[in-house]
XYZ file of C-alpha atoms in Angstrom:
222
model
C 85.820 18.149 25.778
C 86.297 14.693 27.160
C 88.869 12.454 25.499
C 89.570 8.865 26.223
C 92.717 6.876 25.488
C 92.541 3.171 25.140
C 95.605 1.498 26.527
C 95.694 -2.254 26.388
C 96.980 -4.114 29.345
C 97.223 -7.711 30.217
C 95.009 -9.018 32.964
C 95.509 -12.343 34.646
C 95.150 -15.385 32.436
C 96.733 -13.377 29.606
C 93.457 -11.723 28.505
C 93.676 -8.492 26.562
C 91.214 -5.943 28.107
C 90.360 -2.378 27.088
C 89.108 -0.313 30.057
C 85.742 1.531 29.625
C 85.388 5.178 30.668
C 83.536 5.701 33.971
C 80.839 7.915 32.387
C 79.929 5.509 29.584
C 77.316 3.676 31.690
C 75.738 6.962 32.749
C 75.473 8.097 29.134
C 73.793 4.873 28.103
C 71.305 5.167 30.997
C 70.525 8.784 30.162
C 69.969 7.907 26.509
C 67.660 5.048 27.450
C 65.702 7.306 29.841
C 65.367 10.000 27.162
C 64.040 7.496 24.622
C 61.480 6.212 27.144
C 60.370 9.751 27.976
C 60.094 10.621 24.285
C 58.019 7.507 23.580
C 55.671 8.262 26.485
C 55.282 11.902 25.390
C 54.418 10.883 21.828
C 51.889 8.325 23.092
C 50.261 10.887 25.383
C 50.090 13.420 22.557
C 48.308 11.045 20.189
C 45.880 9.901 22.887
C 44.845 13.464 23.715
C 44.847 14.704 20.141
C 42.779 11.831 18.734
C 39.368 13.220 19.877
C 40.293 16.535 18.244
C 41.088 14.754 15.023
C 37.777 12.861 15.210
C 35.592 15.989 15.862
C 35.488 19.498 14.553
C 33.707 22.713 15.468
C 30.087 22.813 14.397
C 27.620 25.654 14.254
C 23.863 25.516 14.284
C 21.013 27.950 14.813
C 17.876 27.558 16.909
C 15.086 30.086 16.863
C 11.763 28.318 17.412
C 9.987 27.290 20.598
C 9.883 23.640 19.488
C 13.652 23.553 18.912
C 14.454 24.949 22.352
C 12.127 22.422 24.014
C 14.459 19.627 22.900
C 17.079 20.939 25.327
C 17.095 21.780 29.024
C 16.823 25.442 29.985
C 18.953 26.655 32.887
C 18.210 30.155 34.139
C 16.288 31.170 31.032
C 12.640 31.076 30.000
C 11.557 30.182 26.465
C 8.698 32.265 25.083
C 6.156 30.841 22.663
C 7.680 32.938 19.859
C 11.146 31.434 20.453
C 12.642 34.374 22.330
C 14.735 33.747 25.448
C 14.407 35.700 28.679
C 16.019 35.484 32.092
C 13.886 33.178 34.227
C 12.876 33.904 37.832
C 15.077 32.275 40.436
C 13.151 30.111 42.871
C 14.262 29.961 46.496
C 12.667 27.721 49.120
C 11.044 30.048 51.635
C 9.218 27.586 53.870
C 8.070 23.985 53.932
C 4.628 23.021 55.228
C 3.320 19.590 56.117
C 0.866 19.540 53.215
C 0.530 17.857 49.841
C -0.178 21.180 48.137
C -0.789 24.860 48.886
C -3.520 26.869 47.199
C -3.305 30.315 48.757
C -0.585 32.423 50.404
C -1.246 35.700 52.247
C 0.452 38.130 54.628
C -1.413 39.576 57.601
C -1.105 43.215 58.695
C 2.057 42.379 60.682
C 3.753 40.741 57.704
C 3.312 37.195 58.996
C 3.029 34.593 56.258
C 0.003 32.266 56.066
C -0.544 29.415 53.613
C -3.674 27.355 52.912
C -3.671 23.874 51.410
C -4.465 20.213 51.850
C -5.188 17.459 52.125
C -6.837 17.507 54.594
C -7.692 21.191 54.740
C -5.153 23.174 56.775
C -3.868 26.715 57.187
C -0.308 27.286 58.395
C 1.271 30.314 60.006
C 5.039 30.700 59.592
C 7.260 32.391 62.162
C 10.396 34.418 61.423
C 12.388 31.178 61.126
C 9.896 29.779 58.555
C 8.652 27.205 61.065
C 4.990 26.297 60.332
C 2.194 26.091 62.883
C -1.278 24.837 61.948
C -3.880 27.465 62.904
C -6.816 25.858 61.083
C -7.768 22.318 60.151
C -10.876 20.665 58.811
C -12.110 17.290 57.641
C -12.668 18.886 54.246
C -10.296 18.091 51.396
C -8.655 21.491 51.000
C -8.392 25.022 52.343
C -8.668 26.879 49.058
C -8.585 30.572 50.004
C -7.690 32.830 52.936
C -8.232 36.518 53.749
C -7.874 38.917 56.698
C -10.330 41.619 57.728
C -9.309 45.061 59.004
C -8.868 43.688 62.537
C -6.591 40.875 61.364
C -9.166 38.113 61.807
C -8.544 35.109 59.552
C -11.189 33.786 57.140
C -10.802 30.457 55.340
C -12.667 29.064 52.330
C -12.798 25.269 51.973
C -13.534 22.838 49.162
C -15.403 20.714 48.164
C -17.516 21.418 51.243
C -17.801 25.025 50.069
C -17.902 26.956 53.352
C -16.240 30.117 54.687
C -14.882 29.821 58.233
C -13.988 32.566 60.676
C -10.970 31.788 62.866
C -10.516 33.640 66.142
C -7.163 34.660 67.641
C -7.383 31.645 69.976
C -7.829 29.294 66.997
C -11.546 28.596 67.392
C -13.350 28.252 64.065
C -16.992 28.761 63.144
C -18.921 28.770 59.878
C -19.207 32.403 58.802
C -20.950 31.916 55.454
C -22.379 28.895 53.626
C -23.146 29.609 49.957
C -24.516 26.072 49.405
C -21.971 25.302 46.733
C -18.916 23.043 46.354
C -15.905 25.292 45.969
C -14.634 28.533 47.450
C -12.188 29.832 44.864
C -11.154 33.118 46.436
C -11.846 35.620 49.229
C -11.284 39.390 49.264
C -12.280 42.184 51.650
C -13.457 45.609 50.505
C -12.521 48.746 52.516
C -16.053 48.867 53.976
C -15.636 45.377 55.480
C -17.661 43.515 52.863
C -16.257 40.074 52.095
C -16.450 39.011 48.457
C -16.631 35.265 47.947
C -15.944 33.672 44.551
C -17.417 30.173 44.318
C -17.980 27.220 41.998
C -19.182 25.043 40.400
C -22.037 27.433 39.641
C -19.738 30.408 39.078
C -21.380 32.527 41.766
C -19.976 35.694 43.351
C -21.321 36.744 46.754
C -21.013 39.921 48.812
C -21.109 39.074 52.523
C -21.686 41.664 55.245
C -19.695 41.605 58.530
C -22.581 39.786 60.236
C -22.431 36.914 57.697
C -25.369 37.766 55.424
C -24.641 37.064 51.772
C -26.014 38.569 48.576
C -25.615 36.937 45.166
C -24.002 39.392 42.760
C -23.267 37.210 39.771
C -23.866 33.668 38.549
C -22.469 31.777 35.613
C -23.053 28.062 35.211
C -20.166 25.633 34.841
C -17.417 27.708 36.478
């Protein structure tokens, strides 16, 4: 315990002075610092606690498709009946110099090809996803692509409505002309027959390896 004794003494000019203890100034400074720290702590507490006082925990339930559409889905897909499912994750595989791509196929070696426009182009992508144009046309779009058993590329264009055969050297020639606007899809059968789905007359053709076509089906307006 500290104890202090006040002993008066006379300083010059006959003034009566009581000496102050050496630690008194330190105690006053510490007290002032503590009060400042306490004031700052209280201010900080009220500033951070105020939003909690202004809000409270709320619960709500969403179960319909329309309700979920008001939000933004991240990583989930919303079904028409309101159920949620994990959504597919999209990863950029390659980027072609085209406004849009209509058809994507792999050849027998696993090389990726993509058809699009405009104008009509077909791209081949190497192992580094670098595109190379292997077919181009003045037509608006390359709508469909297919490969025969030998790996030869066939391209259907629109709205010119022709099927082109593209050689390994890149030379193209008209393989089949159905006299219609659109080539919607191409598919080879095991016997080498090329099936050509067209529009706007909704016609399906079977084309032999020498380019002769036979109408199998027709439906107007498709």
